[in-house]
């Protein structure tokens, strides 16, 4: 299972694309006004998908700040983690019944 995306990791990813230090990334800034073009956004999406967060370009395009991106990504990650946990629990319960 890949390591989860953290706020620090999110900032570091943005900083790399913006040629800044992570502490210089203003989460209230608009991604487009900050200088992110579509290619860089797609690159970030692919990186975040590798951490297990399923997000697409249109969802990010609807957000007007990096803070909204983080809110979307962290909520999606939490939901996916919860769903995976529930699936494991259901699978384990099924295995326990089969063993009984």
mmCIF file with all atom_site columns, C-alpha atoms in Angstrom:
data_model
loop_
_atom_site.group_PDB
_atom_site.id
_atom_site.type_symbol
_atom_site.label_atom_id
_atom_site.label_alt_id
_atom_site.label_comp_id
_atom_site.label_asym_id
_atom_site.label_entity_id
_atom_site.label_seq_id
_atom_site.pdbx_PDB_ins_code
_atom_site.Cartn_x
_atom_site.Cartn_y
_atom_site.Cartn_z
_atom_site.occupancy
_atom_site.B_iso_or_equiv
_atom_site.pdbx_formal_charge
_atom_site.auth_seq_id
_atom_site.auth_comp_id
_atom_site.auth_asym_id
_atom_site.auth_atom_id
_atom_site.pdbx_PDB_model_num
ATOM 1   C CA . UNK A 1 1   ? 0.000   0.000   0.000   1.00 0.00 ? 1   UNK A CA 1
ATOM 2   C CA . UNK A 1 2   ? 1.474   3.397   -0.959  1.00 0.00 ? 2   UNK A CA 1
ATOM 3   C CA . UNK A 1 3   ? 2.272   6.002   1.668   1.00 0.00 ? 3   UNK A CA 1
ATOM 4   C CA . UNK A 1 4   ? -0.621  8.433   2.150   1.00 0.00 ? 4   UNK A CA 1
ATOM 5   C CA . UNK A 1 5   ? -0.447  11.982  0.863   1.00 0.00 ? 5   UNK A CA 1
ATOM 6   C CA . UNK A 1 6   ? 0.223   14.445  3.675   1.00 0.00 ? 6   UNK A CA 1
ATOM 7   C CA . UNK A 1 7   ? -0.111  18.220  3.757   1.00 0.00 ? 7   UNK A CA 1
ATOM 8   C CA . UNK A 1 8   ? 3.694   18.467  3.845   1.00 0.00 ? 8   UNK A CA 1
ATOM 9   C CA . UNK A 1 9   ? 3.950   16.178  0.825   1.00 0.00 ? 9   UNK A CA 1
ATOM 10  C CA . UNK A 1 10  ? 1.252   18.163  -0.965  1.00 0.00 ? 10  UNK A CA 1
ATOM 11  C CA . UNK A 1 11  ? 3.142   21.413  -0.315  1.00 0.00 ? 11  UNK A CA 1
ATOM 12  C CA . UNK A 1 12  ? 6.416   19.833  -1.453  1.00 0.00 ? 12  UNK A CA 1
ATOM 13  C CA . UNK A 1 13  ? 4.823   18.629  -4.695  1.00 0.00 ? 13  UNK A CA 1
ATOM 14  C CA . UNK A 1 14  ? 3.394   22.074  -5.403  1.00 0.00 ? 14  UNK A CA 1
ATOM 15  C CA . UNK A 1 15  ? 6.661   23.787  -4.509  1.00 0.00 ? 15  UNK A CA 1
ATOM 16  C CA . UNK A 1 16  ? 8.566   21.601  -6.960  1.00 0.00 ? 16  UNK A CA 1
ATOM 17  C CA . UNK A 1 17  ? 6.242   22.601  -9.809  1.00 0.00 ? 17  UNK A CA 1
ATOM 18  C CA . UNK A 1 18  ? 6.236   26.272  -8.792  1.00 0.00 ? 18  UNK A CA 1
ATOM 19  C CA . UNK A 1 19  ? 10.015  26.444  -8.256  1.00 0.00 ? 19  UNK A CA 1
ATOM 20  C CA . UNK A 1 20  ? 9.511   27.472  -4.635  1.00 0.00 ? 20  UNK A CA 1
ATOM 21  C CA . UNK A 1 21  ? 10.290  26.124  -1.197  1.00 0.00 ? 21  UNK A CA 1
ATOM 22  C CA . UNK A 1 22  ? 7.382   24.279  0.457   1.00 0.00 ? 22  UNK A CA 1
ATOM 23  C CA . UNK A 1 23  ? 7.027   27.011  3.093   1.00 0.00 ? 23  UNK A CA 1
ATOM 24  C CA . UNK A 1 24  ? 6.606   29.596  0.311   1.00 0.00 ? 24  UNK A CA 1
ATOM 25  C CA . UNK A 1 25  ? 3.515   27.923  -1.150  1.00 0.00 ? 25  UNK A CA 1
ATOM 26  C CA . UNK A 1 26  ? 0.454   30.049  -0.378  1.00 0.00 ? 26  UNK A CA 1
ATOM 27  C CA . UNK A 1 27  ? -2.474  27.661  -0.035  1.00 0.00 ? 27  UNK A CA 1
ATOM 28  C CA . UNK A 1 28  ? -4.936  30.495  -0.634  1.00 0.00 ? 28  UNK A CA 1
ATOM 29  C CA . UNK A 1 29  ? -3.438  31.232  -4.046  1.00 0.00 ? 29  UNK A CA 1
ATOM 30  C CA . UNK A 1 30  ? -5.180  30.249  -7.272  1.00 0.00 ? 30  UNK A CA 1
ATOM 31  C CA . UNK A 1 31  ? -3.356  27.408  -9.035  1.00 0.00 ? 31  UNK A CA 1
ATOM 32  C CA . UNK A 1 32  ? -3.647  29.160  -12.388 1.00 0.00 ? 32  UNK A CA 1
ATOM 33  C CA . UNK A 1 33  ? -2.500  32.534  -11.065 1.00 0.00 ? 33  UNK A CA 1
ATOM 34  C CA . UNK A 1 34  ? 0.401   30.773  -9.370  1.00 0.00 ? 34  UNK A CA 1
ATOM 35  C CA . UNK A 1 35  ? 1.595   29.675  -12.788 1.00 0.00 ? 35  UNK A CA 1
ATOM 36  C CA . UNK A 1 36  ? 0.562   26.024  -12.997 1.00 0.00 ? 36  UNK A CA 1
ATOM 37  C CA . UNK A 1 37  ? -0.219  25.003  -16.542 1.00 0.00 ? 37  UNK A CA 1
ATOM 38  C CA . UNK A 1 38  ? -2.243  21.952  -17.540 1.00 0.00 ? 38  UNK A CA 1
ATOM 39  C CA . UNK A 1 39  ? 0.840   19.769  -18.037 1.00 0.00 ? 39  UNK A CA 1
ATOM 40  C CA . UNK A 1 40  ? 2.084   20.437  -14.508 1.00 0.00 ? 40  UNK A CA 1
ATOM 41  C CA . UNK A 1 41  ? -1.395  19.837  -13.099 1.00 0.00 ? 41  UNK A CA 1
ATOM 42  C CA . UNK A 1 42  ? -1.594  16.482  -14.880 1.00 0.00 ? 42  UNK A CA 1
ATOM 43  C CA . UNK A 1 43  ? 1.872   15.624  -13.547 1.00 0.00 ? 43  UNK A CA 1
ATOM 44  C CA . UNK A 1 44  ? 0.663   16.383  -10.006 1.00 0.00 ? 44  UNK A CA 1
ATOM 45  C CA . UNK A 1 45  ? -2.489  14.311  -10.530 1.00 0.00 ? 45  UNK A CA 1
ATOM 46  C CA . UNK A 1 46  ? -0.406  11.316  -11.607 1.00 0.00 ? 46  UNK A CA 1
ATOM 47  C CA . UNK A 1 47  ? 1.881   11.734  -8.591  1.00 0.00 ? 47  UNK A CA 1
ATOM 48  C CA . UNK A 1 48  ? -1.083  11.913  -6.228  1.00 0.00 ? 48  UNK A CA 1
ATOM 49  C CA . UNK A 1 49  ? -2.725  8.903   -7.857  1.00 0.00 ? 49  UNK A CA 1
ATOM 50  C CA . UNK A 1 50  ? 0.440   6.973   -7.026  1.00 0.00 ? 50  UNK A CA 1
ATOM 51  C CA . UNK A 1 51  ? -0.316  7.672   -3.350  1.00 0.00 ? 51  UNK A CA 1
ATOM 52  C CA . UNK A 1 52  ? -3.761  6.150   -3.842  1.00 0.00 ? 52  UNK A CA 1
ATOM 53  C CA . UNK A 1 53  ? -5.807  9.351   -4.217  1.00 0.00 ? 53  UNK A CA 1
ATOM 54  C CA . UNK A 1 54  ? -8.182  9.126   -7.162  1.00 0.00 ? 54  UNK A CA 1
ATOM 55  C CA . UNK A 1 55  ? -8.671  12.638  -8.523  1.00 0.00 ? 55  UNK A CA 1
ATOM 56  C CA . UNK A 1 56  ? -9.026  14.031  -12.023 1.00 0.00 ? 56  UNK A CA 1
ATOM 57  C CA . UNK A 1 57  ? -8.240  17.238  -13.878 1.00 0.00 ? 57  UNK A CA 1
ATOM 58  C CA . UNK A 1 58  ? -11.826 18.507  -14.000 1.00 0.00 ? 58  UNK A CA 1
ATOM 59  C CA . UNK A 1 59  ? -12.234 18.153  -10.223 1.00 0.00 ? 59  UNK A CA 1
ATOM 60  C CA . UNK A 1 60  ? -9.111  20.210  -9.608  1.00 0.00 ? 60  UNK A CA 1
ATOM 61  C CA . UNK A 1 61  ? -10.048 22.742  -12.286 1.00 0.00 ? 61  UNK A CA 1
ATOM 62  C CA . UNK A 1 62  ? -13.256 23.477  -10.385 1.00 0.00 ? 62  UNK A CA 1
ATOM 63  C CA . UNK A 1 63  ? -11.233 24.516  -7.319  1.00 0.00 ? 63  UNK A CA 1
ATOM 64  C CA . UNK A 1 64  ? -10.064 28.113  -7.007  1.00 0.00 ? 64  UNK A CA 1
ATOM 65  C CA . UNK A 1 65  ? -7.220  27.678  -4.499  1.00 0.00 ? 65  UNK A CA 1
ATOM 66  C CA . UNK A 1 66  ? -4.577  25.204  -3.422  1.00 0.00 ? 66  UNK A CA 1
ATOM 67  C CA . UNK A 1 67  ? -6.436  24.963  -0.096  1.00 0.00 ? 67  UNK A CA 1
ATOM 68  C CA . UNK A 1 68  ? -9.481  23.682  -1.984  1.00 0.00 ? 68  UNK A CA 1
ATOM 69  C CA . UNK A 1 69  ? -7.248  21.176  -3.757  1.00 0.00 ? 69  UNK A CA 1
ATOM 70  C CA . UNK A 1 70  ? -5.963  19.943  -0.392  1.00 0.00 ? 70  UNK A CA 1
ATOM 71  C CA . UNK A 1 71  ? -9.489  19.737  1.001   1.00 0.00 ? 71  UNK A CA 1
ATOM 72  C CA . UNK A 1 72  ? -10.582 17.654  -2.010  1.00 0.00 ? 72  UNK A CA 1
ATOM 73  C CA . UNK A 1 73  ? -7.527  15.392  -1.903  1.00 0.00 ? 73  UNK A CA 1
ATOM 74  C CA . UNK A 1 74  ? -7.613  14.806  1.846   1.00 0.00 ? 74  UNK A CA 1
ATOM 75  C CA . UNK A 1 75  ? -11.367 14.129  1.866   1.00 0.00 ? 75  UNK A CA 1
ATOM 76  C CA . UNK A 1 76  ? -11.021 11.728  -1.066  1.00 0.00 ? 76  UNK A CA 1
ATOM 77  C CA . UNK A 1 77  ? -8.100  9.992   0.626   1.00 0.00 ? 77  UNK A CA 1
ATOM 78  C CA . UNK A 1 78  ? -10.021 9.635   3.897   1.00 0.00 ? 78  UNK A CA 1
ATOM 79  C CA . UNK A 1 79  ? -13.041 8.197   2.075   1.00 0.00 ? 79  UNK A CA 1
ATOM 80  C CA . UNK A 1 80  ? -10.908 5.747   0.111   1.00 0.00 ? 80  UNK A CA 1
ATOM 81  C CA . UNK A 1 81  ? -9.106  4.647   3.282   1.00 0.00 ? 81  UNK A CA 1
ATOM 82  C CA . UNK A 1 82  ? -12.433 4.111   5.023   1.00 0.00 ? 82  UNK A CA 1
ATOM 83  C CA . UNK A 1 83  ? -13.809 2.106   2.104   1.00 0.00 ? 83  UNK A CA 1
ATOM 84  C CA . UNK A 1 84  ? -10.684 -0.065  1.994   1.00 0.00 ? 84  UNK A CA 1
ATOM 85  C CA . UNK A 1 85  ? -10.919 -0.657  5.727   1.00 0.00 ? 85  UNK A CA 1
ATOM 86  C CA . UNK A 1 86  ? -14.579 -1.649  5.442   1.00 0.00 ? 86  UNK A CA 1
ATOM 87  C CA . UNK A 1 87  ? -13.773 -4.015  2.579   1.00 0.00 ? 87  UNK A CA 1
ATOM 88  C CA . UNK A 1 88  ? -11.011 -5.673  4.624   1.00 0.00 ? 88  UNK A CA 1
ATOM 89  C CA . UNK A 1 89  ? -13.352 -6.020  7.594   1.00 0.00 ? 89  UNK A CA 1
ATOM 90  C CA . UNK A 1 90  ? -16.095 -7.554  5.433   1.00 0.00 ? 90  UNK A CA 1
ATOM 91  C CA . UNK A 1 91  ? -13.589 -9.927  3.872   1.00 0.00 ? 91  UNK A CA 1
ATOM 92  C CA . UNK A 1 92  ? -12.269 -10.948 7.294   1.00 0.00 ? 92  UNK A CA 1
ATOM 93  C CA . UNK A 1 93  ? -15.804 -11.518 8.607   1.00 0.00 ? 93  UNK A CA 1
ATOM 94  C CA . UNK A 1 94  ? -16.515 -13.739 5.596   1.00 0.00 ? 94  UNK A CA 1
ATOM 95  C CA . UNK A 1 95  ? -13.317 -15.703 6.224   1.00 0.00 ? 95  UNK A CA 1
ATOM 96  C CA . UNK A 1 96  ? -14.182 -16.054 9.916   1.00 0.00 ? 96  UNK A CA 1
ATOM 97  C CA . UNK A 1 97  ? -17.628 -17.458 9.034   1.00 0.00 ? 97  UNK A CA 1
ATOM 98  C CA . UNK A 1 98  ? -16.100 -19.876 6.552   1.00 0.00 ? 98  UNK A CA 1
ATOM 99  C CA . UNK A 1 99  ? -13.726 -21.127 9.249   1.00 0.00 ? 99  UNK A CA 1
ATOM 100 C CA . UNK A 1 100 ? -16.541 -21.631 11.779  1.00 0.00 ? 100 UNK A CA 1
#
